[in-house]
Structure formats: C-alpha cells, structure tokens
mmCIF file of C-alpha atoms in Angstrom:
data_model
loop_
_atom_site.group_PDB
_atom_site.id
_atom_site.type_symbol
_atom_site.label_atom_id
_atom_site.label_comp_id
_atom_site.label_asym_id
_atom_site.label_seq_id
_atom_site.Cartn_x
_atom_site.Cartn_y
_atom_site.Cartn_z
ATOM 1 C CA MET X 1 -156.519 -84.416 141.604
ATOM 2 C CA ASP X 2 -156.372 -86.555 144.783
ATOM 3 C CA LEU X 3 -154.325 -89.694 145.351
ATOM 4 C CA LEU X 4 -156.996 -92.220 144.358
ATOM 5 C CA GLU X 5 -157.800 -90.386 141.138
ATOM 6 C CA TRP X 6 -154.078 -90.070 140.376
ATOM 7 C CA VAL X 7 -153.591 -93.837 140.807
ATOM 8 C CA THR X 8 -156.492 -94.766 138.550
ATOM 9 C CA SER X 9 -155.576 -92.276 135.828
ATOM 10 C CA THR X 10 -151.869 -93.175 135.648
ATOM 11 C CA ALA X 11 -152.505 -96.910 135.919
ATOM 12 C CA SER X 12 -154.708 -96.807 132.828
ATOM 13 C CA THR X 13 -151.769 -95.559 130.723
ATOM 14 C CA LEU X 14 -149.612 -98.659 131.273
ATOM 15 C CA PRO X 15 -149.396 -101.211 128.434
ATOM 16 C CA VAL X 16 -151.313 -104.293 129.538
ATOM 17 C CA PRO X 17 -148.720 -106.782 128.146
ATOM 18 C CA LEU X 18 -146.109 -105.056 130.308
ATOM 19 C CA LEU X 19 -148.307 -105.563 133.368
ATOM 20 C CA TRP X 20 -148.669 -109.253 132.514
ATOM 21 C CA ALA X 21 -144.915 -109.670 132.060
ATOM 22 C CA LEU X 22 -144.133 -107.934 135.356
ATOM 23 C CA GLY X 23 -146.792 -109.990 137.136
ATOM 24 C CA ALA X 24 -145.233 -113.202 135.835
ATOM 25 C CA LEU X 25 -141.725 -112.055 136.801
ATOM 26 C CA PHE X 26 -142.566 -111.176 140.388
ATOM 27 C CA ALA X 27 -144.749 -114.251 140.874
ATOM 28 C CA PHE X 28 -141.751 -116.346 139.821
ATOM 29 C CA LEU X 29 -139.406 -114.406 142.104
ATOM 30 C CA GLU X 30 -141.814 -114.689 145.027
ATOM 31 C CA ASN X 31 -142.097 -118.465 144.771
ATOM 32 C CA GLY X 32 -138.576 -119.329 143.594
ATOM 33 C CA LEU X 33 -136.347 -120.728 146.358
ATOM 34 C CA GLY X 34 -134.833 -117.852 148.284
ATOM 35 C CA LEU X 35 -136.103 -115.144 145.953
ATOM 36 C CA GLY X 36 -139.442 -114.685 147.661
ATOM 37 C CA PHE X 37 -137.617 -114.039 150.909
ATOM 38 C CA PHE X 38 -136.216 -110.779 149.513
ATOM 39 C CA VAL X 39 -138.863 -109.672 146.981
ATOM 40 C CA PRO X 40 -142.396 -108.816 148.225
ATOM 41 C CA GLY X 41 -143.947 -110.408 145.152
ATOM 42 C CA GLU X 42 -147.502 -110.593 146.451
ATOM 43 C CA THR X 43 -147.568 -106.848 147.133
ATOM 44 C CA ILE X 44 -146.276 -106.071 143.652
ATOM 45 C CA VAL X 45 -148.803 -108.433 142.020
ATOM 46 C CA VAL X 46 -151.632 -106.686 143.901
ATOM 47 C CA VAL X 47 -150.459 -103.274 142.656
ATOM 48 C CA LEU X 48 -150.055 -104.527 139.076
ATOM 49 C CA ALA X 49 -153.487 -106.168 139.105
ATOM 50 C CA ALA X 50 -154.961 -102.905 140.397
ATOM 51 C CA ALA X 51 -153.801 -101.293 137.140
ATOM 52 C CA LEU X 52 -156.010 -103.613 135.047
ATOM 53 C CA SER X 53 -159.256 -102.082 133.827
ATOM 54 C CA ASP X 54 -161.191 -104.994 132.273
ATOM 55 C CA PRO X 55 -162.021 -108.578 133.334
ATOM 56 C CA LEU X 56 -160.278 -110.244 130.367
ATOM 57 C CA SER X 57 -156.906 -108.687 131.190
ATOM 58 C CA ALA X 58 -157.367 -109.787 134.816
ATOM 59 C CA VAL X 59 -158.026 -113.370 133.665
ATOM 60 C CA VAL X 60 -154.841 -113.343 131.580
ATOM 61 C CA MET X 61 -152.914 -111.936 134.564
ATOM 62 C CA PHE X 62 -154.288 -114.779 136.684
ATOM 63 C CA ALA X 63 -153.116 -117.359 134.123
ATOM 64 C CA VAL X 64 -149.581 -116.005 133.723
ATOM 65 C CA VAL X 65 -149.174 -115.654 137.503
ATOM 66 C CA VAL X 66 -150.241 -119.292 137.975
ATOM 67 C CA VAL X 67 -147.704 -120.511 135.406
ATOM 68 C CA ALA X 68 -144.924 -118.314 136.772
ATOM 69 C CA GLY X 69 -145.685 -119.303 140.378
ATOM 70 C CA THR X 70 -145.500 -122.980 139.453
ATOM 71 C CA ALA X 71 -142.208 -122.340 137.649
ATOM 72 C CA GLY X 72 -140.868 -120.813 140.863
ATOM 73 C CA ASP X 73 -141.905 -123.957 142.754
ATOM 74 C CA HIS X 74 -139.974 -126.056 140.258
ATOM 75 C CA VAL X 75 -136.782 -124.153 141.011
ATOM 76 C CA GLY X 76 -137.004 -125.241 144.644
ATOM 77 C CA TYR X 77 -138.098 -128.778 143.750
ATOM 78 C CA LEU X 78 -135.195 -129.339 141.338
ATOM 79 C CA LEU X 79 -132.664 -127.857 143.763
ATOM 80 C CA GLY X 80 -133.993 -130.147 146.486
ATOM 81 C CA ARG X 81 -133.586 -133.210 144.278
ATOM 82 C CA HIS X 82 -130.073 -132.126 143.294
ATOM 83 C CA PHE X 83 -128.650 -131.246 146.730
ATOM 84 C CA GLY X 84 -130.688 -133.627 148.878
ATOM 85 C CA THR X 85 -130.479 -133.299 152.657
ATOM 86 C CA GLY X 86 -127.324 -131.170 152.298
ATOM 87 C CA LEU X 87 -129.520 -128.266 151.185
ATOM 88 C CA ARG X 88 -130.358 -127.595 154.848
ATOM 89 C CA ASP X 89 -126.743 -126.642 155.556
ATOM 90 C CA THR X 90 -126.384 -124.149 152.707
ATOM 91 C CA LYS X 91 -125.954 -120.426 153.414
ATOM 92 C CA LEU X 92 -129.266 -119.699 151.696
ATOM 93 C CA ILE X 93 -131.268 -121.903 154.070
ATOM 94 C CA GLN X 94 -129.263 -120.611 157.034
ATOM 95 C CA ARG X 95 -130.241 -117.082 156.070
ATOM 96 C CA MET X 96 -133.900 -117.938 155.572
ATOM 97 C CA GLY X 97 -133.944 -119.734 158.899
ATOM 98 C CA VAL X 98 -133.249 -123.353 159.737
ATOM 99 C CA ASP X 99 -136.347 -123.318 161.955
ATOM 100 C CA ASN X 100 -138.449 -122.388 158.919
ATOM 101 C CA TRP X 101 -136.837 -125.233 156.966
ATOM 102 C CA ASP X 102 -137.584 -127.701 159.756
ATOM 103 C CA ARG X 103 -141.201 -126.537 159.903
ATOM 104 C CA ALA X 104 -141.520 -127.041 156.151
ATOM 105 C CA VAL X 105 -140.030 -130.530 156.492
ATOM 106 C CA ASP X 106 -142.445 -131.327 159.318
ATOM 107 C CA VAL X 107 -145.477 -130.196 157.299
ATOM 108 C CA LEU X 108 -144.304 -132.238 154.307
ATOM 109 C CA ARG X 109 -143.726 -135.326 156.482
ATOM 110 C CA ARG X 110 -147.248 -135.093 157.933
ATOM 111 C CA ARG X 111 -149.152 -134.041 154.808
ATOM 112 C CA GLY X 112 -147.136 -135.316 151.865
ATOM 113 C CA ALA X 113 -147.201 -133.504 148.510
ATOM 114 C CA ILE X 114 -150.384 -131.643 149.477
ATOM 115 C CA ALA X 115 -148.179 -129.553 151.821
ATOM 116 C CA VAL X 116 -147.067 -127.593 148.757
ATOM 117 C CA PHE X 117 -150.683 -126.504 148.394
ATOM 118 C CA LEU X 118 -151.470 -126.047 152.095
ATOM 119 C CA THR X 119 -148.514 -123.735 152.780
ATOM 120 C CA ARG X 120 -148.984 -121.515 149.731
ATOM 121 C CA LEU X 121 -150.239 -118.536 151.715
ATOM 122 C CA VAL X 122 -147.719 -118.950 154.569
ATOM 123 C CA PRO X 123 -144.749 -116.558 154.123
ATOM 124 C CA VAL X 124 -141.253 -118.107 153.867
ATOM 125 C CA ILE X 125 -142.572 -121.643 154.519
ATOM 126 C CA ARG X 126 -144.252 -121.641 151.081
ATOM 127 C CA THR X 127 -140.881 -120.880 149.487
ATOM 128 C CA LEU X 128 -139.165 -123.779 151.280
ATOM 129 C CA THR X 129 -141.813 -126.482 150.940
ATOM 130 C CA PRO X 130 -141.157 -127.227 147.220
ATOM 131 C CA ALA X 131 -137.460 -127.692 148.052
ATOM 132 C CA THR X 132 -138.277 -130.087 150.886
ATOM 133 C CA ALA X 133 -140.516 -131.989 148.439
ATOM 134 C CA GLY X 134 -137.511 -132.336 146.136
ATOM 135 C CA VAL X 135 -135.316 -133.564 148.984
ATOM 136 C CA ALA X 136 -137.979 -136.120 149.963
ATOM 137 C CA ARG X 137 -138.231 -137.275 146.325
ATOM 138 C CA VAL X 138 -141.972 -136.654 146.202
ATOM 139 C CA ARG X 139 -143.483 -138.148 143.032
ATOM 140 C CA TYR X 140 -143.499 -135.461 140.343
ATOM 141 C CA PRO X 141 -147.187 -135.841 139.266
ATOM 142 C CA ALA X 142 -148.285 -135.317 142.868
ATOM 143 C CA PHE X 143 -145.954 -132.332 143.251
ATOM 144 C CA LEU X 144 -147.139 -130.788 139.974
ATOM 145 C CA PHE X 145 -150.800 -131.068 140.946
ATOM 146 C CA ALA X 146 -150.208 -129.536 144.392
ATOM 147 C CA SER X 147 -148.056 -126.776 142.897
ATOM 148 C CA LEU X 148 -150.648 -125.824 140.280
ATOM 149 C CA ALA X 149 -153.445 -125.831 142.857
ATOM 150 C CA GLY X 150 -151.384 -123.719 145.245
ATOM 151 C CA ALA X 151 -150.312 -121.284 142.535
ATOM 152 C CA ALA X 152 -153.931 -120.913 141.418
ATOM 153 C CA THR X 153 -154.991 -120.156 144.999
ATOM 154 C CA TRP X 154 -152.174 -117.622 145.423
ATOM 155 C CA ALA X 155 -153.009 -115.947 142.101
ATOM 156 C CA ALA X 156 -156.736 -115.841 142.857
ATOM 157 C CA VAL X 157 -156.100 -114.117 146.201
ATOM 158 C CA TYR X 158 -153.613 -111.468 145.073
ATOM 159 C CA VAL X 159 -154.712 -110.845 141.485
ATOM 160 C CA GLY X 160 -158.333 -110.812 142.652
ATOM 161 C CA ALA X 161 -157.531 -108.423 145.511
ATOM 162 C CA GLY X 162 -155.725 -106.052 143.165
ATOM 163 C CA TYR X 163 -158.452 -106.069 140.531
ATOM 164 C CA LEU X 164 -161.184 -105.539 143.116
ATOM 165 C CA LEU X 165 -159.128 -102.722 144.607
ATOM 166 C CA ARG X 166 -159.025 -100.960 141.247
ATOM 167 C CA SER X 167 -162.742 -101.527 140.744
ATOM 168 C CA SER X 168 -163.552 -99.982 144.111
ATOM 169 C CA LEU X 169 -161.313 -96.894 143.833
ATOM 170 C CA ASP X 170 -163.785 -94.918 141.735
ATOM 171 C CA ALA X 171 -166.647 -95.728 144.082
ATOM 172 C CA VAL X 172 -164.586 -94.724 147.127
ATOM 173 C CA ARG X 173 -163.506 -91.461 145.527
ATOM 174 C CA GLN X 174 -167.045 -90.561 144.459
ATOM 175 C CA SER X 175 -168.482 -91.401 147.869
ATOM 176 C CA LEU X 176 -165.869 -89.727 150.042
ATOM 177 C CA GLY X 177 -164.400 -87.047 147.778
ATOM 178 C CA PRO X 178 -161.317 -85.294 149.186
ATOM 179 C CA VAL X 179 -161.815 -87.070 152.515
ATOM 180 C CA SER X 180 -160.706 -90.347 150.876
ATOM 181 C CA SER X 181 -157.063 -89.280 150.774
ATOM 182 C CA VAL X 182 -157.093 -88.227 154.413
ATOM 183 C CA LEU X 183 -158.658 -91.534 155.434
ATOM 184 C CA LEU X 184 -156.031 -93.421 153.421
ATOM 185 C CA ILE X 185 -153.214 -91.608 155.217
ATOM 186 C CA VAL X 186 -154.820 -92.227 158.617
ATOM 187 C CA ALA X 187 -155.283 -95.921 157.786
ATOM 188 C CA LEU X 188 -151.644 -96.362 156.789
ATOM 189 C CA ALA X 189 -150.449 -94.467 159.849
ATOM 190 C CA ALA X 190 -152.602 -96.738 162.011
ATOM 191 C CA ALA X 191 -151.082 -99.752 160.238
ATOM 192 C CA VAL X 192 -147.581 -98.530 161.111
ATOM 193 C CA VAL X 193 -148.548 -98.065 164.764
ATOM 194 C CA PHE X 194 -150.077 -101.553 164.802
ATOM 195 C CA VAL X 195 -146.947 -103.144 163.297
ATOM 196 C CA VAL X 196 -144.662 -101.359 165.747
ATOM 197 C CA HIS X 197 -146.910 -102.403 168.643
ATOM 198 C CA ARG X 198 -146.742 -106.035 167.530
ATOM 199 C CA LEU X 199 -142.971 -105.824 167.233
ATOM 200 C CA VAL X 200 -142.661 -104.310 170.713
ATOM 201 C CA ARG X 201 -144.809 -107.046 172.198
ATOM 202 C CA LYS X 202 -142.871 -109.728 170.351
ATOM 203 C CA ARG X 203 -139.545 -108.392 171.532
ATOM 204 C CA VAL X 204 -140.746 -108.091 175.125
ATOM 205 C CA LEU X 205 -141.739 -111.746 175.057
ATOM 206 C CA ALA X 206 -138.346 -112.685 173.582
ATOM 207 C CA ARG X 207 -135.999 -110.827 175.919
ATOM 208 C CA GLY X 208 -133.714 -113.809 176.061
ATOM 209 C CA ALA X 209 -132.600 -113.471 172.441
ATOM 210 C CA ASP X 210 -128.845 -113.339 171.874
ATOM 211 C CA LEU X 211 -127.471 -109.844 171.398
ATOM 212 C CA SER X 212 -123.941 -108.788 170.543
ATOM 213 C CA ALA X 213 -121.619 -107.279 173.137
ATOM 214 C CA GLU X 214 -121.401 -104.172 171.017
ATOM 215 C CA SER X 215 -125.128 -103.518 171.297
ATOM 216 C CA ARG X 216 -124.865 -103.875 175.091
ATOM 217 C CA ALA X 217 -121.889 -101.563 175.529
ATOM 218 C CA PRO X 218 -122.492 -98.017 176.786
ATOM 219 C CA ARG X 219 -122.495 -95.399 174.042
ATOM 220 C CA THR X 220 -120.149 -92.451 173.778
ATOM 221 C CA PRO X 221 -121.648 -89.053 172.841
ATOM 222 C CA LEU X 222 -122.588 -88.745 169.174
ATOM 223 C CA SER X 223 -120.529 -85.586 168.587
ATOM 224 C CA HIS X 224 -117.411 -87.287 169.952
ATOM 225 C CA ARG X 225 -117.835 -90.351 167.744
ATOM 226 C CA LEU X 226 -118.460 -88.268 164.620
ATOM 227 C CA PHE X 227 -115.693 -85.676 164.939
ATOM 228 C CA SER X 228 -113.095 -86.940 167.410
ATOM 229 C CA GLU X 229 -112.589 -90.678 166.954
ATOM 230 C CA ASP X 230 -111.269 -90.479 163.372
ATOM 231 C CA GLU X 231 -110.581 -88.063 160.494
ATOM 232 C CA TRP X 232 -113.875 -86.684 159.226
ATOM 233 C CA ARG X 233 -112.456 -84.163 156.689
ATOM 234 C CA THR X 234 -112.464 -86.551 153.706
ATOM 235 C CA TRP X 235 -113.397 -86.354 150.024
ATOM 236 C CA PRO X 236 -116.350 -88.748 150.414
ATOM 237 C CA ASN X 237 -117.861 -86.523 153.134
ATOM 238 C CA LEU X 238 -117.272 -83.458 150.942
ATOM 239 C CA ILE X 239 -119.136 -85.147 148.071
ATOM 240 C CA THR X 240 -122.025 -85.918 150.418
ATOM 241 C CA GLY X 241 -122.125 -82.254 151.458
ATOM 242 C CA ILE X 242 -122.147 -81.093 147.825
ATOM 243 C CA ARG X 243 -125.056 -83.450 147.188
ATOM 244 C CA MET X 244 -127.036 -81.734 149.920
ATOM 245 C CA LEU X 245 -126.298 -78.299 148.419
ATOM 246 C CA LEU X 246 -127.735 -79.406 145.057
ATOM 247 C CA LEU X 247 -131.147 -80.214 146.534
ATOM 248 C CA PRO X 248 -132.405 -76.593 146.819
ATOM 249 C CA ILE X 249 -131.403 -76.066 143.169
ATOM 250 C CA PHE X 250 -133.436 -79.134 142.226
ATOM 251 C CA VAL X 251 -136.496 -77.843 144.096
ATOM 252 C CA TRP X 252 -136.239 -74.483 142.294
ATOM 253 C CA MET X 253 -135.989 -76.180 138.879
ATOM 254 C CA ILE X 254 -138.977 -78.420 139.547
ATOM 255 C CA THR X 255 -141.213 -75.594 140.731
ATOM 256 C CA THR X 256 -140.225 -73.423 137.729
ATOM 257 C CA ARG X 257 -140.811 -76.376 135.329
ATOM 258 C CA MET X 258 -137.175 -76.524 134.160
ATOM 259 C CA LEU X 259 -137.586 -80.279 133.844
ATOM 260 C CA TRP X 260 -134.517 -81.115 131.735
ATOM 261 C CA GLY X 261 -132.283 -79.130 134.058
ATOM 262 C CA ALA X 262 -133.888 -80.889 137.024
ATOM 263 C CA ILE X 263 -133.125 -84.266 135.393
ATOM 264 C CA ILE X 264 -129.449 -83.342 135.138
ATOM 265 C CA VAL X 265 -129.274 -82.108 138.731
ATOM 266 C CA ILE X 266 -131.060 -85.108 140.215
ATOM 267 C CA GLY X 267 -128.915 -87.399 138.058
ATOM 268 C CA VAL X 268 -125.813 -85.849 139.636
ATOM 269 C CA VAL X 269 -127.396 -86.255 143.088
ATOM 270 C CA PHE X 270 -128.094 -89.954 142.514
ATOM 271 C CA LEU X 271 -124.613 -90.496 141.040
ATOM 272 C CA THR X 272 -122.868 -88.866 143.998
ATOM 273 C CA ASP X 273 -125.024 -90.942 146.339
ATOM 274 C CA TRP X 274 -123.245 -93.992 144.938
ATOM 275 C CA LEU X 275 -119.878 -92.268 144.443
ATOM 276 C CA ASP X 276 -119.254 -91.155 148.039
ATOM 277 C CA GLY X 277 -119.635 -94.664 149.456
ATOM 278 C CA TRP X 278 -117.572 -96.241 146.678
ATOM 279 C CA LEU X 279 -114.783 -93.676 147.085
ATOM 280 C CA ALA X 280 -114.731 -94.123 150.857
ATOM 281 C CA ARG X 281 -114.270 -97.882 150.514
ATOM 282 C CA LYS X 282 -111.785 -97.585 147.640
ATOM 283 C CA THR X 283 -109.530 -95.073 149.432
ATOM 284 C CA LYS X 284 -110.145 -96.644 152.860
ATOM 285 C CA LYS X 285 -111.451 -93.316 154.125
ATOM 286 C CA VAL X 286 -114.540 -94.692 155.851
ATOM 287 C CA SER X 287 -115.273 -92.401 158.789
ATOM 288 C CA ALA X 288 -117.783 -92.389 161.620
ATOM 289 C CA LEU X 289 -119.206 -89.132 160.258
ATOM 290 C CA GLY X 290 -119.609 -90.608 156.784
ATOM 291 C CA THR X 291 -121.210 -93.782 158.136
ATOM 292 C CA TRP X 292 -123.730 -91.692 160.063
ATOM 293 C CA LEU X 293 -124.188 -88.974 157.432
ATOM 294 C CA ASP X 294 -124.766 -91.201 154.384
ATOM 295 C CA PRO X 295 -128.117 -92.724 155.464
ATOM 296 C CA VAL X 296 -129.219 -89.360 156.883
ATOM 297 C CA ALA X 297 -128.373 -87.689 153.566
ATOM 298 C CA ASP X 298 -130.292 -90.431 151.746
ATOM 299 C CA ARG X 299 -133.424 -89.758 153.793
ATOM 300 C CA ILE X 300 -133.102 -85.994 153.316
ATOM 301 C CA THR X 301 -132.646 -86.531 149.574
ATOM 302 C CA VAL X 302 -135.770 -88.679 149.384
ATOM 303 C CA PHE X 303 -137.860 -86.180 151.357
ATOM 304 C CA VAL X 304 -136.684 -83.105 149.458
ATOM 305 C CA THR X 305 -137.054 -84.847 146.085
ATOM 306 C CA ALA X 306 -140.542 -86.180 146.854
ATOM 307 C CA GLY X 307 -141.529 -82.810 148.316
ATOM 308 C CA ALA X 308 -140.344 -81.028 145.170
ATOM 309 C CA PHE X 309 -142.375 -83.419 143.007
ATOM 310 C CA ALA X 310 -145.445 -82.714 145.146
ATOM 311 C CA LEU X 311 -144.890 -78.946 144.912
ATOM 312 C CA GLY X 312 -144.493 -79.271 141.149
ATOM 313 C CA HIS X 313 -147.728 -81.326 140.911
ATOM 314 C CA LEU X 314 -145.828 -84.266 139.392
ATOM 315 C CA VAL X 315 -147.067 -86.659 142.104
ATOM 316 C CA PRO X 316 -149.979 -86.296 144.562
ATOM 317 C CA TRP X 317 -149.108 -84.557 147.824
ATOM 318 C CA GLU X 318 -150.499 -87.470 149.835
ATOM 319 C CA THR X 319 -147.580 -89.674 148.759
ATOM 320 C CA PHE X 320 -145.165 -87.181 150.309
ATOM 321 C CA VAL X 321 -147.091 -87.345 153.587
ATOM 322 C CA LEU X 322 -147.011 -91.146 153.467
ATOM 323 C CA LEU X 323 -143.227 -91.022 153.148
ATOM 324 C CA LEU X 324 -142.944 -88.723 156.144
ATOM 325 C CA ILE X 325 -145.014 -90.730 158.636
ATOM 326 C CA PRO X 326 -142.680 -93.685 159.415
ATOM 327 C CA ASP X 327 -139.486 -91.641 159.325
ATOM 328 C CA VAL X 328 -140.896 -88.964 161.630
ATOM 329 C CA LEU X 329 -141.804 -91.680 164.141
ATOM 330 C CA LEU X 330 -138.432 -93.426 163.829
ATOM 331 C CA GLY X 331 -136.579 -90.101 163.856
ATOM 332 C CA LEU X 332 -138.224 -89.063 167.104
ATOM 333 C CA ALA X 333 -137.393 -92.443 168.632
ATOM 334 C CA ALA X 334 -133.750 -92.140 167.501
ATOM 335 C CA LEU X 335 -133.497 -88.627 168.907
ATOM 336 C CA LEU X 336 -135.142 -89.322 172.257
ATOM 337 C CA VAL X 337 -133.830 -92.826 172.961
ATOM 338 C CA PHE X 338 -130.495 -93.007 171.142
ATOM 339 C CA LYS X 339 -129.471 -89.332 171.171
ATOM 340 C CA GLY X 340 -129.712 -89.192 167.390
ATOM 341 C CA ASP X 341 -127.824 -92.358 166.395
ATOM 342 C CA PRO X 342 -129.439 -95.798 166.884
ATOM 343 C CA ASN X 343 -126.660 -97.359 164.764
ATOM 344 C CA VAL X 344 -129.130 -99.646 162.983
ATOM 345 C CA PRO X 345 -127.668 -101.455 159.939
ATOM 346 C CA VAL X 346 -129.268 -100.856 156.537
ATOM 347 C CA THR X 347 -131.513 -103.742 155.462
ATOM 348 C CA ILE X 348 -131.929 -105.206 152.010
ATOM 349 C CA MET X 349 -135.510 -103.947 151.964
ATOM 350 C CA GLY X 350 -134.223 -100.479 152.843
ATOM 351 C CA LYS X 351 -131.959 -100.515 149.798
ATOM 352 C CA ILE X 352 -134.712 -101.852 147.527
ATOM 353 C CA ARG X 353 -137.094 -99.216 148.886
ATOM 354 C CA THR X 354 -134.705 -96.356 148.159
ATOM 355 C CA ALA X 355 -133.940 -97.651 144.667
ATOM 356 C CA LEU X 356 -137.645 -97.968 143.786
ATOM 357 C CA ILE X 357 -138.404 -94.450 145.023
ATOM 358 C CA PHE X 358 -135.472 -92.873 143.185
ATOM 359 C CA VAL X 359 -136.034 -94.756 139.918
ATOM 360 C CA GLY X 360 -139.780 -94.115 140.073
ATOM 361 C CA LEU X 361 -139.406 -90.379 140.632
ATOM 362 C CA LEU X 362 -136.713 -90.054 137.970
ATOM 363 C CA GLY X 363 -138.965 -91.904 135.518
ATOM 364 C CA VAL X 364 -141.905 -89.620 136.318
ATOM 365 C CA LEU X 365 -139.694 -86.600 135.697
ATOM 366 C CA LEU X 366 -138.307 -88.014 132.445
ATOM 367 C CA GLY X 367 -141.772 -88.967 131.193
ATOM 368 C CA GLU X 368 -143.149 -85.490 131.919
ATOM 369 C CA ALA X 369 -140.170 -83.840 130.175
ATOM 370 C CA LEU X 370 -140.520 -86.067 127.100
ATOM 371 C CA ARG X 371 -144.273 -85.619 126.987
ATOM 372 C CA GLY X 372 -143.930 -81.864 126.964
ATOM 373 C CA SER X 373 -141.169 -81.646 124.354
ATOM 374 C CA VAL X 374 -141.339 -84.792 122.226
ATOM 375 C CA SER X 375 -144.622 -86.681 122.297
ATOM 376 C CA ASP X 376 -147.790 -87.030 124.315
ATOM 377 C CA ASP X 377 -147.797 -90.785 123.608
ATOM 378 C CA LEU X 378 -145.189 -91.391 126.314
ATOM 379 C CA ARG X 379 -147.652 -91.076 129.184
ATOM 380 C CA TRP X 380 -147.107 -94.755 129.963
ATOM 381 C CA ILE X 381 -143.565 -93.952 131.161
ATOM 382 C CA VAL X 382 -145.081 -91.721 133.825
ATOM 383 C CA GLY X 383 -147.610 -94.423 134.736
ATOM 384 C CA LEU X 384 -145.017 -97.174 135.087
ATOM 385 C CA SER X 385 -142.671 -94.938 137.052
ATOM 386 C CA PHE X 386 -145.490 -93.881 139.357
ATOM 387 C CA VAL X 387 -146.242 -97.552 140.078
ATOM 388 C CA LEU X 388 -142.559 -98.071 140.977
ATOM 389 C CA TYR X 389 -142.784 -95.043 143.273
ATOM 390 C CA LEU X 390 -145.855 -96.496 145.007
ATOM 391 C CA LEU X 391 -144.043 -99.818 145.424
ATOM 392 C CA GLY X 392 -141.171 -97.891 146.967
ATOM 393 C CA ILE X 393 -143.580 -96.338 149.478
ATOM 394 C CA ILE X 394 -144.886 -99.797 150.383
ATOM 395 C CA GLY X 395 -141.293 -100.985 150.798
ATOM 396 C CA HIS X 396 -140.672 -97.900 152.919
ATOM 397 C CA TYR X 397 -143.213 -99.101 155.475
ATOM 398 C CA ILE X 398 -141.794 -102.623 155.448
ATOM 399 C CA ALA X 399 -138.259 -101.294 155.963
ATOM 400 C CA ALA X 400 -139.494 -98.956 158.718
ATOM 401 C CA SER X 401 -140.939 -101.907 160.618
ATOM 402 C CA GLN X 402 -137.581 -103.716 160.314
ATOM 403 C CA TYR X 403 -135.688 -100.687 161.641
ATOM 404 C CA ALA X 404 -138.202 -100.300 164.455
ATOM 405 C CA LYS X 405 -137.636 -103.928 165.424
ATOM 406 C CA ALA X 406 -133.852 -103.410 165.512
ATOM 407 C CA MET X 407 -134.205 -100.251 167.604
ATOM 408 C CA ILE X 408 -136.527 -102.012 170.048
ATOM 409 C CA ALA X 409 -134.030 -104.878 170.383
ATOM 410 C CA GLN X 410 -131.277 -102.415 171.277
ATOM 411 C CA THR X 411 -133.504 -100.652 173.804
ATOM 412 C CA LEU X 412 -134.401 -103.915 175.531
ATOM 413 C CA ALA X 413 -130.744 -104.968 175.533
ATOM 414 C CA ALA X 414 -129.741 -101.730 177.242
ATOM 415 C CA ARG X 415 -132.468 -102.201 179.857
ATOM 416 C CA ASP X 416 -131.332 -105.772 180.504
ATOM 417 C CA VAL X 417 -127.750 -104.583 181.037
ATOM 418 C CA THR X 418 -128.917 -101.833 183.401
ATOM 419 C CA SER X 419 -131.066 -104.235 185.414
ATOM 420 C CA THR X 420 -128.177 -106.679 185.867
#
C-alpha cells in the first residue's frame, strides 16, 4: 500500500462529526487574535477536508468553518474595542510585529470595514485587522458583513482545496501507480529547496539586520564546550543516554509485533524526554552537553521511532523519507558550516511539530494494539492519529525552514564580522 492509498483508506475511518469539530476549532484558532500566528490553521483545515468523502459533509465543514472563523474575528474585534490604541503596545502585538499592526491599521484607514474581507488571505495581517477595526470603533453591522464574507472566502479556498485533493488522490494513484509516491517525495523536497532559496535571498538582501554580539563572537571547538566548560556527568544526561538505549528495544518489539510492550517502551522514552529537561532545570544541572544533546536525542528518537513504524508496516515508508529530507539537509549544513553545532534556539513550531509526531505515532500504535486484541471497530483511532502524524510532518517542514533561516542569519553575521 503506497502513501496516497494509505491516506485515503485511513481518512475514511474518521468520524465525520469529529472532523467538523476539529475544523471549527482550528478555524477559530487561526483567526483569533494571536492564535493564528502560532497555529497553522489553514493547513490543518485542508488536511481535515481531505478526509471527507461526500459533498454533503464538505458543505457542513464549509459552514462550521465560516462560523468559527467569524467567531475568531470577534475575539480580535472585542479586544480592540476594550483596549483601544493601547493594544499596539501589548506584548502580543510586539511579538506578532508592530510593522504588521501598522500595515493592518493602514489598510483599515484606507479601506474601512471592507479591509477585514480584503486581508483574509494575507497571513498575520488577517489576524490583526479585526482588532484594528475594534480599535477604530468600526460599526458592528459593517464589521459583521465583512467578517462573514471573508470567512466564507477563506473556508471556500481551504475546505475546497482539501476536498478536491481527496477527490483527486484516487485518480493520481490509478494513473501513476507506485510512481506517485516518488513524485510526491520529489515535489516536497523541491519545495524545501525553494523555501531555503527564498530565505537565503531574503537574508542576503537584509544584511543590515540587528544581530546579537553572541552570534558574532568566534566559536570555541564543540568538544571543548561540551566536555570542558562545565560538569557534563549529570543525572539528566544519564537519563538522556538511557533513552537512547531503549530505542533499539523499541525497534525489535515493533518488528516482532509485540505492540503492547512497544507501547510501554515508547511511553518511557517520551516520559524521559520530558524528565531530563525538567530535572536539569529543577536541580540547576543544565550543562552544555545536555543543551546540545537534548535536541539531537529528540531528532534521533523521531527518526528511529518513525523508521520502526515503517519497518513494522504501521505507517507508509514514504512518510519516513519525508521526515529525513529536511533534517539531512540541515544536518549537513550544521556539520559543514558550524562544525556540528549551529546553536539555533528551538522554535514554537518545532515543539508543536515534535508533539504532533509523537502523539500521532503513539496513537497509531495504540489503535493497532487495541484493534488486534479488543475490537476491530477502533480503526478510527489509527486514522485520527495518522492525520496528526501527517500534520506533524507538515510542521516539520515549516520548522525546518525557520531553522534554516536562523542558520543563514548566523552565517551572514559571521561573514560580516570577517569582512570588517
């Protein structure tokens, strides 16, 4: 079974009311003030709509997404009316970008309430425009009309794209056969290269951006920083090492279909992933080795876990390849340019990505174990978990582009220091 067939077969097992509820939730989060900045709601709505198999369910999805999107607009509108012009100085707006806020204000000043409709498909700005309408005390009937029209446009684009994607999967698979999976992988790899190229070009044009003195300072050798600058023989680092030793056991259990044992082992792995960091902060034993090793161990855990699932035929092998592509590229860049340690901070999307992948894979494993020993009616657990896993892969590419941008910024900063 190839990737496209796997997607269509697992998607059909999900309860349709659950898809509607999730679509409404993420449409609200996407359009609520500040929430859409962190949650890729449009991507999730596309994936959820792709799981719908009949036109009526797609129409209902469209309706609930419109209502939820408008509700998200109202959050921003009411906050704008409550805080007034002081909203611009809040930490939330500072984080989303004062320039974005000013652009939203400018569009509203020139276009009036219709700006809520016109900016609906513009990332970030669409989230801020309802708030600026509240600050400007735009008449509510005008705001409501523009919000409904904008939400309907947004829903038509993303729900329609998802439903058409599902409708075309069978035709693509029948026309291309096994080649379809290879073409999908090549297309996504090309997308990554395109994104990185755009980021490089953008950073080259913005060399004058402010960069911290730390990023400009010359780097000491990695081995010295990890083992000589502080005490690396700590309990948190030992726990991280034990976690790595459990991974081969997990692979063996998956391939021999010892699913309940694999659930216990991977549960311990996920628990220790949280425990080592918590213990390091609690005991004030944060070390350079632990800071470097923890994200590396996370990536190894994801790869080994996803690889084991592919070997055990619990997920299609193509998803494992998709996970490898961005990290292989970034890993080579880190090794060749930064001698193995680019010292790039973890992003929010990186954390969301990892959580979605782990929860999705654990759910797939649990659903398969329950289906084999309890009931065959629990296939929907596998379907829902597989959707979460796919969302994690999408987030993986978004996070990879963010890390690539940070690495490029450091490279340009080092070149600027050398040239001066």
